[in-house]
Coordinates of C-alpha atoms in Angstrom, one line a residue:
M1412 CA -10.3 -52.4 -27.6
Y1413 CA -10.4 -49.2 -29.7
Y1414 CA -10.2 -47.1 -26.5
T1415 CA -7.0 -49.0 -25.3
D1416 CA -5.3 -48.6 -28.7
N1417 CA -6.3 -44.9 -28.8
M1418 CA -4.8 -44.4 -25.3
Q1419 CA -1.6 -46.2 -26.3
R1420 CA -1.3 -44.1 -29.5
H1421 CA -1.4 -40.8 -27.7
S1422 CA 0.5 -41.8 -24.5
A1423 CA 3.9 -40.4 -23.7
S1424 CA 6.6 -41.6 -21.4
V1425 CA 7.0 -40.2 -17.9
G1426 CA 10.3 -38.6 -18.7
N1427 CA 8.8 -36.7 -21.7
R1428 CA 5.8 -35.6 -19.7
L1429 CA 7.9 -34.4 -16.8
L1430 CA 10.2 -32.5 -19.2
I1431 CA 7.2 -30.8 -20.8
Y1432 CA 5.7 -29.9 -17.5
F1433 CA 9.0 -28.5 -16.3
L1434 CA 9.3 -26.4 -19.4
I1435 CA 5.7 -25.1 -19.1
I1436 CA 6.3 -24.2 -15.4
M1437 CA 9.5 -22.3 -16.3
L1438 CA 8.1 -20.5 -19.2
I1439 CA 5.0 -19.2 -17.4
P1440 CA 6.9 -16.9 -15.0
L1441 CA 8.9 -15.6 -17.9
I1442 CA 5.8 -14.8 -20.0
I1443 CA 4.1 -13.3 -17.0
F1444 CA 7.1 -11.1 -16.3
L1445 CA 7.2 -9.9 -19.9
V1446 CA 3.5 -9.2 -20.1
F1447 CA 3.5 -7.5 -16.7
Y1448 CA 6.4 -5.3 -17.5
N1449 CA 5.1 -4.2 -20.9
F1450 CA 1.6 -3.5 -19.8
F1451 CA 1.9 -2.6 -16.2
A1452 CA 5.4 -1.9 -15.0
S1453 CA 6.3 0.7 -17.6
R1454 CA 2.9 2.4 -17.0
S1455 CA 3.4 2.3 -13.3
L1456 CA 6.8 3.8 -13.6
S1457 CA 5.5 6.7 -15.7
S1458 CA 2.6 7.2 -13.3
A1459 CA 5.0 7.1 -10.3
L1460 CA 7.3 9.6 -12.0
E1461 CA 4.5 11.9 -12.7
E1462 CA 3.1 11.8 -9.2
Q1463 CA 6.6 12.3 -7.8
A1464 CA 7.2 15.3 -10.2
K1465 CA 4.0 17.0 -9.1
V1466 CA 4.9 16.6 -5.4
L1467 CA 8.5 17.9 -5.9
I1468 CA 7.4 20.9 -8.1
K1469 CA 4.9 21.8 -5.5
S1470 CA 7.4 21.4 -2.7
D1471 CA 10.1 23.5 -4.4
G1472 CA 7.5 26.2 -5.4
M1473 CA 6.2 26.5 -1.9
L1474 CA 9.8 26.7 -0.6
L1475 CA 10.6 29.6 -3.0
E1476 CA 7.3 31.3 -2.1
K1477 CA 8.1 31.0 1.6
K1478 CA 11.6 32.4 1.1
M1479 CA 10.3 35.4 -0.9
E1480 CA 7.7 36.1 1.7
E1481 CA 10.3 36.0 4.5
Y1482 CA 12.6 38.5 2.7
R1483 CA 9.6 40.6 1.7
H1484 CA 8.6 40.9 5.3
T1485 CA 12.1 41.9 6.3
A1486 CA 12.1 44.6 3.6
Y1487 CA 8.7 45.9 4.9
T1488 CA 10.0 46.0 8.4
L1489 CA 13.1 48.0 7.4
S1490 CA 11.2 50.4 5.1
T1491 CA 8.8 51.4 7.9
D1492 CA 11.4 51.9 10.6
D1493 CA 11.5 55.5 11.9
R1494 CA 15.3 55.6 12.1
I1495 CA 15.7 54.7 8.4
I1496 CA 13.0 57.1 7.4
A1497 CA 14.7 59.9 9.4
S1498 CA 18.1 59.1 7.9
L1499 CA 16.7 59.4 4.4
E1500 CA 15.0 62.7 5.2
D1501 CA 18.2 64.3 6.6
D1502 CA 20.5 63.0 3.9
V1503 CA 23.2 63.4 6.6
L1504 CA 24.0 60.7 9.2
S1505 CA 25.9 60.8 12.3
D1506 CA 28.2 58.0 13.3
S1507 CA 25.8 56.9 16.0
E1508 CA 22.8 56.9 13.6
L1509 CA 24.8 54.9 11.0
T1510 CA 25.9 52.4 13.6
A1511 CA 22.3 51.9 14.8
I1512 CA 21.1 51.4 11.2
Y1513 CA 23.8 48.8 10.6
N1514 CA 22.9 46.9 13.8
M1515 CA 19.3 46.9 12.7
M1516 CA 20.1 45.6 9.3
Y1517 CA 22.3 42.8 10.6
T1518 CA 19.6 41.9 13.2
A1519 CA 17.0 41.7 10.4
L1520 CA 19.3 39.2 8.5
T1521 CA 18.8 36.3 10.9
E1522 CA 20.7 33.0 10.6
E1523 CA 18.0 31.7 8.3
L1524 CA 18.1 34.8 6.1
K1525 CA 21.9 35.4 6.2
N1526 CA 22.4 34.6 2.5
A1527 CA 21.4 38.1 1.4
D1528 CA 22.6 41.8 1.3
V1529 CA 20.5 44.7 2.5
H1530 CA 20.9 48.1 0.7
I1531 CA 19.4 51.4 1.8
V1532 CA 19.6 54.2 -0.7
S1533 CA 18.0 57.7 -0.8
K1534 CA 16.3 58.9 -4.0
S1535 CA 18.9 61.6 -4.3
G1536 CA 21.7 59.1 -3.9
K1537 CA 23.3 60.9 -1.0
V1538 CA 22.6 58.1 1.5
R1539 CA 23.9 54.7 0.5
I1540 CA 24.0 52.1 3.3
S1541 CA 24.7 48.4 2.6
S1542 CA 25.3 45.3 4.7
G1543 CA 27.9 44.3 2.1
I1544 CA 29.6 46.3 -0.7
F1545 CA 27.1 48.8 -2.1
P1546 CA 26.5 47.9 -5.8
S1547 CA 27.0 50.7 -8.3
E1548 CA 23.8 49.6 -10.0
Y1549 CA 21.8 51.0 -7.1
D1550 CA 23.6 54.5 -7.2
T1551 CA 20.7 56.7 -8.3
R1552 CA 23.1 59.5 -9.1
I1553 CA 24.5 57.6 -12.0
Q1554 CA 22.0 54.9 -12.8
G1555 CA 18.9 56.6 -14.2
N1556 CA 18.3 54.6 -17.3
E1557 CA 14.6 54.1 -17.6
W1558 CA 15.0 51.5 -20.4
N1559 CA 17.2 49.3 -18.3
R1560 CA 14.9 46.5 -17.2
K1561 CA 17.7 44.7 -15.4
N1562 CA 17.8 47.5 -12.8
I1563 CA 15.3 47.0 -10.1
I1564 CA 15.2 50.7 -9.2
A1565 CA 14.4 51.6 -12.9
E1566 CA 11.7 48.8 -12.9
A1567 CA 10.1 50.2 -9.7
T1568 CA 10.2 53.9 -10.6
T1569 CA 9.5 54.2 -14.3
I1570 CA 7.9 50.9 -15.5
R1571 CA 5.7 49.9 -12.7
D1572 CA 3.5 51.9 -10.4
L1573 CA 4.8 50.2 -7.2
G1574 CA 3.2 52.4 -4.5
R1575 CA 3.5 50.8 -1.1
Q1576 CA 3.8 47.3 -2.5
S1577 CA 7.0 45.2 -2.6
L1578 CA 8.7 44.4 -5.9
I1579 CA 10.3 41.0 -6.3
F1580 CA 12.6 41.0 -9.3
I1581 CA 14.6 38.3 -11.0
G1582 CA 15.9 40.4 -14.0
D1583 CA 19.2 41.1 -12.5
H1584 CA 21.4 38.0 -12.2
R1585 CA 24.7 39.8 -11.5
I1586 CA 27.4 38.4 -9.3
N1587 CA 28.3 40.8 -6.4
E1588 CA 31.7 41.7 -5.2
D1589 CA 31.8 38.7 -2.9
G1590 CA 31.2 36.3 -5.7
E1591 CA 27.6 35.5 -4.8
Q1592 CA 25.1 35.2 -7.6
I1593 CA 21.8 37.1 -7.1
L1594 CA 18.7 34.9 -7.5
F1595 CA 16.1 37.6 -6.9
S1596 CA 15.9 41.1 -5.4
I1597 CA 13.2 42.7 -3.3
L1598 CA 12.6 46.5 -3.4
R1599 CA 10.3 48.6 -1.2
N1600 CA 9.8 52.3 -1.2
V1601 CA 10.5 54.4 1.9
F1602 CA 7.9 57.1 2.4
A1603 CA 8.0 60.4 4.3
S1604 CA 5.0 61.5 6.4
D1605 CA 3.6 63.4 3.4
D1606 CA 3.8 60.2 1.2
T1607 CA 6.7 61.4 -0.8
I1608 CA 9.3 58.7 -1.7
L1609 CA 12.5 59.3 0.2
G1610 CA 14.4 56.2 -1.1
Y1611 CA 14.4 52.5 -1.3
V1612 CA 15.2 49.4 0.8
I1613 CA 16.6 46.7 -1.5
I1614 CA 17.4 43.1 -0.4
D1615 CA 19.5 41.0 -2.8
V1616 CA 19.0 37.3 -2.1
Y1617 CA 21.8 34.9 -3.2
T1618 CA 21.2 31.6 -5.0
E1619 CA 22.7 29.9 -1.9
A1620 CA 19.8 31.0 0.1
V1621 CA 17.4 28.8 -1.8
I1622 CA 18.9 26.3 -4.3
P1623 CA 20.6 24.0 -1.8
E1624 CA 17.3 23.4 -0.1
L1625 CA 15.5 22.4 -3.3
T1626 CA 14.6 18.7 -3.9
N1627 CA 14.2 18.5 -7.6
A1628 CA 17.7 18.1 -8.9
S1629 CA 17.6 14.2 -8.8
L1630 CA 14.4 13.9 -10.9
F1631 CA 14.0 16.9 -13.3
R1632 CA 16.1 17.7 -16.3
D1633 CA 15.6 21.4 -15.5
V1634 CA 13.5 23.6 -13.2
L1635 CA 12.9 27.3 -13.9
L1636 CA 11.8 30.2 -11.8
V1637 CA 9.7 32.2 -14.2
D1638 CA 8.7 35.9 -13.8
N1639 CA 5.4 36.1 -15.7
T1640 CA 5.6 39.9 -15.7
I1641 CA 8.9 40.5 -17.5
Y1642 CA 8.9 37.1 -19.2
Q1643 CA 12.3 36.1 -17.7
A1644 CA 13.4 32.7 -16.4
F1645 CA 16.1 31.5 -14.1
S1646 CA 17.3 27.9 -14.1
L1647 CA 17.4 26.5 -10.6
N1648 CA 19.3 23.4 -11.8
H1649 CA 21.8 25.4 -13.8
P1650 CA 22.2 28.9 -12.2
N1651 CA 24.3 30.1 -15.2
S1652 CA 21.3 29.8 -17.4
Y1653 CA 18.8 32.7 -17.3
G1654 CA 17.2 35.2 -19.5
S1655 CA 14.2 35.3 -21.9
F1656 CA 12.0 32.3 -22.7
D1657 CA 13.7 31.7 -26.1
R1658 CA 16.7 30.4 -24.1
F1659 CA 14.5 27.6 -22.8
P1660 CA 12.9 25.9 -25.8
F1661 CA 11.1 23.3 -23.7
L1662 CA 8.8 26.0 -22.4
T1663 CA 7.1 26.3 -25.8
D1664 CA 7.5 22.7 -26.9
E1665 CA 4.0 21.1 -26.7
G1666 CA 5.5 17.6 -26.9
I1667 CA 7.3 17.9 -23.6
K1668 CA 5.4 17.1 -20.4
K1669 CA 5.8 20.1 -18.0
Y1670 CA 4.9 20.4 -14.3
Y1671 CA 3.8 23.7 -12.8
Y1672 CA 3.5 25.5 -9.5
H1673 CA 1.9 29.0 -9.7
F1674 CA 2.4 31.4 -6.9
P1675 CA -1.0 32.7 -5.6
S1676 CA 0.0 36.3 -6.7
G1677 CA 0.4 35.1 -10.3
T1678 CA 3.7 36.9 -10.7
F1679 CA 5.9 33.8 -10.5
S1680 CA 5.8 30.2 -11.5
V1681 CA 8.0 27.2 -11.0
I1682 CA 8.2 25.0 -14.1
G1683 CA 10.0 21.7 -14.5
Y1684 CA 10.3 18.9 -17.0
I1685 CA 11.5 15.3 -16.9
D1686 CA 13.7 13.8 -19.6
T1687 CA 11.8 10.5 -19.9
D1688 CA 14.3 9.1 -22.4
I1689 CA 16.8 8.7 -19.5
Y1690 CA 14.3 6.7 -17.4
K1691 CA 13.1 4.7 -20.4
G1692 CA 16.7 3.8 -21.3
N1693 CA 17.3 2.7 -17.7
S1694 CA 14.1 0.8 -17.6
E1695 CA 14.9 -0.9 -20.9
R1696 CA 18.4 -1.9 -19.6
M1697 CA 16.8 -3.2 -16.5
F1698 CA 14.3 -5.1 -18.5
L1699 CA 17.0 -6.6 -20.8
S1700 CA 19.1 -7.6 -17.8
A1701 CA 16.2 -9.2 -16.1
T1702 CA 15.2 -11.0 -19.3
L1703 CA 18.7 -12.3 -19.9
A1704 CA 18.9 -13.5 -16.3
L1705 CA 15.5 -15.3 -16.7
M1706 CA 16.6 -16.9 -20.0
L1707 CA 19.9 -18.1 -18.5
G1708 CA 18.0 -19.4 -15.5
A1709 CA 15.5 -21.1 -17.8
L1710 CA 18.4 -22.8 -19.8
V1711 CA 19.9 -24.1 -16.6
S1712 CA 16.5 -25.3 -15.4
V1713 CA 16.0 -27.1 -18.7
I1714 CA 19.3 -29.0 -18.3
L1715 CA 18.5 -29.8 -14.7
S1716 CA 14.9 -30.8 -15.7
V1717 CA 16.2 -33.2 -18.3
L1718 CA 18.5 -34.9 -15.8
F1719 CA 15.8 -35.0 -13.1
S1720 CA 13.1 -36.3 -15.4
R1721 CA 15.5 -39.0 -16.7
S1722 CA 16.3 -40.1 -13.1
I1723 CA 12.6 -40.4 -12.4
S1724 CA 11.6 -42.1 -15.6
K1725 CA 14.4 -44.6 -15.2
R1726 CA 12.9 -45.8 -11.9
V1727 CA 9.4 -45.8 -13.3
N1728 CA 10.5 -47.8 -16.3
T1729 CA 12.2 -50.3 -14.0
L1730 CA 8.9 -50.6 -12.0
T1731 CA 6.9 -51.0 -15.3
K1732 CA 9.3 -53.7 -16.6
N1733 CA 9.0 -55.7 -13.4
M1734 CA 5.2 -55.4 -13.5
K1735 CA 5.2 -56.9 -17.0
Y1736 CA 7.2 -59.8 -15.7
I1737 CA 4.5 -60.3 -13.1
E1738 CA 1.9 -60.1 -15.8
E1739 CA 3.7 -62.9 -17.7
G1740 CA 3.6 -65.1 -14.6
N1741 CA 7.2 -64.6 -13.4
L1742 CA 6.9 -64.0 -9.6
N1743 CA 10.6 -64.2 -8.8
I1744 CA 11.0 -60.4 -8.8
Y1745 CA 12.3 -58.2 -6.0
L1746 CA 12.9 -54.4 -6.2
G1747 CA 15.7 -52.8 -4.2
E1748 CA 16.0 -49.3 -2.8
T1749 CA 16.3 -46.3 -5.1
G1750 CA 17.3 -43.5 -2.7
I1751 CA 14.0 -41.7 -3.3
T1752 CA 11.4 -42.0 -0.5
E1753 CA 8.4 -42.2 -2.8
F1754 CA 9.9 -44.8 -5.1
D1755 CA 11.2 -46.8 -2.1
E1756 CA 7.6 -46.9 -0.8
L1757 CA 6.4 -48.0 -4.2
S1758 CA 9.2 -50.7 -4.3
T1759 CA 8.2 -51.9 -0.8
S1760 CA 4.5 -52.0 -1.8
F1761 CA 5.4 -53.8 -5.0
N1762 CA 7.4 -56.4 -3.1
T1763 CA 4.6 -56.8 -0.6
M1764 CA 2.1 -57.2 -3.5
V1765 CA 4.2 -60.0 -5.0
T1766 CA 4.5 -61.7 -1.7
K1767 CA 0.8 -61.6 -1.2
I1768 CA 0.1 -62.8 -4.7
I1769 CA 2.3 -65.8 -4.1
Y1770 CA 0.6 -66.4 -0.7
L1771 CA -2.9 -66.0 -2.3
I1772 CA -2.0 -68.5 -5.1
Q1773 CA -0.9 -71.0 -2.5
Q1774 CA -4.0 -70.3 -0.3
R1775 CA -6.3 -70.7 -3.3
S1776 CA -4.8 -74.1 -4.2
E1777 CA -5.3 -75.2 -0.6
E1778 CA -8.9 -73.9 -0.6
E1779 CA -9.7 -75.6 -3.8
A1780 CA -8.6 -78.9 -2.3
K1781 CA -10.6 -78.2 0.8
A1782 CA -13.6 -77.2 -1.2
A1783 CA -13.5 -80.5 -3.2
E1784 CA -13.4 -82.4 0.1
A1785 CA -16.2 -80.3 1.6
E1786 CA -18.3 -80.9 -1.5
R1787 CA -17.8 -84.6 -1.1
K1788 CA -18.8 -84.6 2.5
A1789 CA -21.8 -82.4 1.8
L1790 CA -23.1 -84.9 -0.8
E1791 CA -22.7 -87.6 1.8
S1792 CA -24.6 -85.7 4.5
Q1793 CA -27.3 -84.3 2.2
L1794 CA -29.7 -87.1 3.0
N1795 CA -29.4 -86.7 6.8
P1796 CA -32.1 -84.0 7.4
H1797 CA -34.5 -85.8 5.1
F1798 CA -33.7 -89.1 6.9
I1799 CA -34.6 -87.5 10.2
F1800 CA -37.8 -86.0 8.8
N1801 CA -38.8 -89.3 7.3
T1802 CA -38.0 -91.1 10.6
L1803 CA -40.3 -88.6 12.5
N1804 CA -43.1 -89.4 10.0
T1805 CA -42.6 -93.1 10.7
I1806 CA -42.8 -92.5 14.5
K1807 CA -45.9 -90.3 14.1
A1808 CA -47.6 -93.1 12.0
L1809 CA -46.7 -95.8 14.6
A1810 CA -47.9 -93.5 17.5
K1811 CA -51.2 -92.9 15.9
L1812 CA -51.6 -96.6 15.0
H1813 CA -51.0 -97.6 18.7
G1814 CA -52.9 -94.7 20.2
E1815 CA -49.9 -92.8 21.7
S1816 CA -51.3 -89.3 21.4
E1817 CA -48.5 -87.5 23.2
I1818 CA -45.8 -89.2 21.0
Y1819 CA -47.9 -88.4 18.0
T1820 CA -48.2 -84.7 19.0
I1821 CA -44.5 -84.4 19.7
S1822 CA -43.6 -86.0 16.4
L1823 CA -46.2 -83.8 14.5
Q1824 CA -45.0 -80.5 16.0
L1825 CA -41.3 -81.4 15.7
G1826 CA -41.9 -82.3 12.1
K1827 CA -43.4 -78.8 11.5
L1828 CA -40.3 -77.2 13.1
L1829 CA -38.0 -79.3 10.9
R1830 CA -40.1 -78.7 7.8
S1831 CA -39.9 -74.9 8.4
S1832 CA -36.1 -75.0 8.6
L1833 CA -35.9 -77.2 5.4
K1834 CA -38.3 -75.5 3.1
N1835 CA -37.6 -71.8 3.6
H1836 CA -34.1 -70.2 3.6
S1837 CA -35.4 -66.6 3.6
S1838 CA -34.6 -64.2 6.4
T1839 CA -38.3 -63.2 6.6
C1840 CA -41.6 -65.0 6.9
L1841 CA -45.3 -64.3 7.3
L1842 CA -46.4 -63.4 10.8
S1843 CA -48.8 -66.3 10.7
E1844 CA -45.9 -68.7 9.9
S1845 CA -43.9 -67.3 12.8
L1846 CA -46.9 -67.8 15.2
S1847 CA -47.4 -71.3 13.8
L1848 CA -43.8 -72.2 14.5
T1849 CA -44.1 -70.7 18.0
E1850 CA -47.3 -72.7 18.8
S1851 CA -45.5 -75.9 17.6
Y1852 CA -42.7 -75.2 20.0
L1853 CA -45.2 -74.5 22.8
A1854 CA -47.2 -77.7 22.0
I1855 CA -44.1 -79.8 22.5
Q1856 CA -43.2 -77.9 25.8
K1857 CA -46.9 -78.3 26.9
I1858 CA -46.5 -82.1 26.8
R1859 CA -43.2 -81.8 28.7
F1860 CA -44.5 -79.5 31.5
S1861 CA -48.2 -80.3 31.4
E1862 CA -50.3 -78.0 33.6
K1863 CA -47.2 -76.1 34.8
L1864 CA -47.2 -74.3 31.4
T1865 CA -50.0 -72.2 30.0
Y1866 CA -50.0 -69.6 27.3
S1867 CA -52.2 -67.3 25.3
V1868 CA -51.9 -65.7 21.9
N1869 CA -53.8 -62.4 21.3
T1870 CA -53.5 -61.0 17.7
D1871 CA -56.0 -58.2 18.3
G1872 CA -57.4 -58.4 14.7
V1873 CA -53.9 -58.3 13.1
M1874 CA -53.9 -59.9 9.7
T1875 CA -51.1 -62.2 10.3
D1876 CA -51.2 -63.8 6.9
R1877 CA -50.4 -60.5 5.2
I1878 CA -47.6 -59.1 7.3
I1879 CA -44.0 -60.2 7.1
T1880 CA -41.5 -60.0 9.9
P1881 CA -37.9 -61.2 10.4
K1882 CA -37.8 -65.0 10.8
L1883 CA -37.4 -66.4 14.3
M1884 CA -38.4 -63.2 16.1
I1885 CA -41.2 -64.6 18.4
Q1886 CA -40.2 -68.2 19.0
P1887 CA -36.8 -67.4 20.6
L1888 CA -38.6 -65.0 23.0
V1889 CA -41.0 -67.8 24.0
E1890 CA -38.1 -70.2 24.4
N1891 CA -36.4 -67.7 26.6
A1892 CA -39.5 -67.5 28.8
V1893 CA -39.6 -71.3 29.1
V1894 CA -35.9 -71.7 29.8
H1895 CA -35.5 -68.8 32.2
G1896 CA -39.0 -68.5 33.6
L1897 CA -40.2 -72.0 34.0
E1898 CA -37.3 -74.4 34.3
P1899 CA -35.5 -72.7 37.3
Q1900 CA -38.7 -72.9 39.5
N1901 CA -41.2 -75.5 40.7
G1902 CA -44.3 -73.4 40.1
S1903 CA -46.3 -72.8 37.0
V1904 CA -45.8 -70.2 34.3
H1905 CA -48.2 -68.4 32.0
I1906 CA -46.8 -66.9 28.7
D1907 CA -48.7 -64.1 27.0
I1908 CA -48.1 -63.3 23.3
N1909 CA -49.7 -60.0 22.2
L1910 CA -49.8 -58.5 18.8
S1911 CA -51.2 -55.1 17.8
I1912 CA -50.9 -52.5 15.1
D1913 CA -50.8 -48.8 15.8
G1914 CA -50.7 -46.8 12.5
D1915 CA -47.8 -48.1 10.6
R1916 CA -46.1 -49.8 13.5
L1917 CA -46.4 -53.5 14.6
H1918 CA -46.2 -54.1 18.4
V1919 CA -45.1 -57.5 19.6
T1920 CA -45.0 -58.3 23.3
V1921 CA -43.9 -61.6 24.9
S1922 CA -44.2 -61.7 28.7
D1923 CA -44.3 -64.4 31.5
N1924 CA -44.9 -64.5 35.2
G1925 CA -41.9 -66.8 35.8
A1926 CA -38.7 -66.5 37.9
G1927 CA -37.6 -63.3 36.2
M1928 CA -34.1 -61.9 36.5
E1929 CA -32.1 -59.1 38.0
M1930 CA -32.3 -56.0 35.8
I1931 CA -28.8 -55.6 34.4
P1932 CA -27.4 -52.7 32.3
A1933 CA -27.5 -54.9 29.2
F1934 CA -31.3 -55.1 29.4
R1935 CA -31.5 -51.3 29.3
D1936 CA -29.1 -51.2 26.4
P1937 CA -29.6 -54.3 24.3
G1938 CA -26.5 -53.6 22.3
L1939 CA -24.5 -54.8 25.3
L1940 CA -26.1 -58.2 25.3
K1941 CA -23.3 -59.3 22.9
D1942 CA -21.0 -59.7 25.9
T1943 CA -23.5 -61.7 28.0
S1944 CA -24.9 -65.2 28.0
H1945 CA -28.2 -64.0 26.5
V1946 CA -27.1 -64.9 23.0
G1947 CA -30.7 -65.5 21.7
L1948 CA -31.9 -62.0 22.8
Y1949 CA -28.9 -60.3 21.3
N1950 CA -29.4 -62.3 18.0
I1951 CA -32.9 -61.0 17.7
Y1952 CA -31.8 -57.4 18.5
R1953 CA -28.9 -57.6 16.0
R1954 CA -31.1 -58.9 13.2
L1955 CA -33.7 -56.1 13.8
D1956 CA -30.9 -53.5 13.8
L1957 CA -29.5 -54.8 10.5
R1958 CA -32.9 -54.8 8.9
Y1959 CA -34.5 -51.6 10.2
K1960 CA -31.3 -49.5 10.7
G1961 CA -32.5 -48.2 14.1
D1962 CA -36.1 -47.7 13.1
F1963 CA -37.4 -50.1 15.8
T1964 CA -37.6 -50.5 19.6
F1965 CA -36.5 -53.4 21.7
N1966 CA -37.3 -53.0 25.4
I1967 CA -36.8 -55.5 28.3
E1968 CA -38.5 -55.4 31.6
T1969 CA -37.7 -57.9 34.4
E1970 CA -37.4 -58.2 38.1
S1971 CA -36.2 -61.2 40.1
G1972 CA -39.3 -63.3 41.0
K1973 CA -41.7 -61.1 39.0
G1974 CA -41.4 -62.4 35.4
F1975 CA -39.8 -61.3 32.2
K1976 CA -41.2 -59.0 29.4
V1977 CA -39.8 -58.1 26.0
S1978 CA -41.6 -55.5 23.8
I1979 CA -40.7 -55.0 20.2
T1980 CA -42.0 -52.3 17.8
I1981 CA -41.2 -52.5 14.1
P1982 CA -42.6 -51.0 10.8
V1983 CA -45.5 -52.8 9.2
E1984 CA -44.5 -54.7 6.1
E1985 CA -47.1 -56.3 3.9
A1986 CA -46.3 -59.3 1.7
E1987 CA -47.0 -59.1 -2.0
N1988 CA -48.9 -62.1 -3.4
G1989 CA -47.9 -64.1 -0.4
N1990 CA -44.2 -64.0 -1.4
T1991 CA -41.9 -63.4 1.6
D1992 CA -38.6 -64.2 -0.1
D1993 CA -36.4 -61.1 0.2
G1994 CA -33.5 -62.5 -1.7
D1995 CA -31.5 -63.8 1.2
N1996 CA -30.3 -67.4 0.9

């Protein structure tokens, strides 16, 4: 009773439980989203940005390196050309020589390298050839300032020992006469045969040659091309920003995450940084928008959950109320359709249950009346078996008194058979009792058939008074031999009953040399005897199967005119203290 009260005290209605479950189901995704975003999504975003930044910086750095190498190779090709060397040695050019040099310069500036100007200038300044407008900065007659580090010629001749190497220079960011901003310049000395410097080949490369092909603008706040020799930088994102490192504070700010690509020569580097505040702001706005959307969805879901749970609980409450009516004994209840398949099935089952209850109540009333009548008749017929048994005893006494031995024997053996059926309602008996019952039956049949029936019982040392077997296992087999082996013919029949034990198995064989039968499929598979007229054989087989669960054999051998044989093998069961009652009544 305490358990029931405790259950009732802590129970909740279906509607409340459904609402709680719905809320839990809705809150779990929101919580998972918040946790995932805070601990994983933001970190994943930072990690993805960092990986992307490394890839982009490397890509842009390699692009710049490739462009510089291509223009450097062009400068080398021009500086070693014999015609250019000859023109600088002579300091005087004919029109044909000048035309040839111009053609060679324009040929060197292929479609891919067209965003550049090529300048050839002698050391004396007398020869000045240019694919565009020759810049005054390269006029060696008037530009000889050794301190001017923005002049590539001054850088190459007075500050660095250039020799036969190329000089790539970003210190000069002037805008030429055509309005093109110079990104970098390449200078290479032109040598005479005696290794004296005759002049210079200079290539000015525009920003348009490189910057449009870069991929960093969408990610980085700024990307710089840095000359590690003169400590100058040029902004690839903002071409108007260039100069010394102090113009780019982020280069020295340890708190800013920077990404590098260093040229193999070590002269140049490409450095970029990401303004993470922008991405964090965007991420936070996305997170806020997603959270608001989830909360709005949760609110709508709560409203719908309340309506839905109430619609379900209403139907459940109706079903519960009607079941209480049934509990009180009111069976005049019928549930209609609800429009929900599951509840309609419950309603149908409920109505069917009520109908069956009414039917069972009526049936029980009828059975109680029939039981009372059966009890009355049973009391009236209870004396009949005893009356028959007593009558047989009277016949036996009279037969003995008048010397009628056959009548006496029949009465005696029939009394044994009747006594066996009256005194023991168990499904098993001692093997000795089974043999005694069989011999009583044979004694009666012996009087009937006289010399036409003979039999033998061989127990082969089996202790029949200690082994139990299913009741009526041997006698029906003997009866089968008499009915089917002896009665259909005029000759005599001999019945053999053989018992033996092999290990823990009991072998029982009943055979005769009577009329026999045609071997039918049911004899090979005794389970098929059910559908034949051999009810007695099937009854034995069925009882053995129920008791031993397949742990037995039941073999039939017969042939028309050559007798009938049944062999049974079952486990040996020994009786305890002579008690064979297995509980079956």
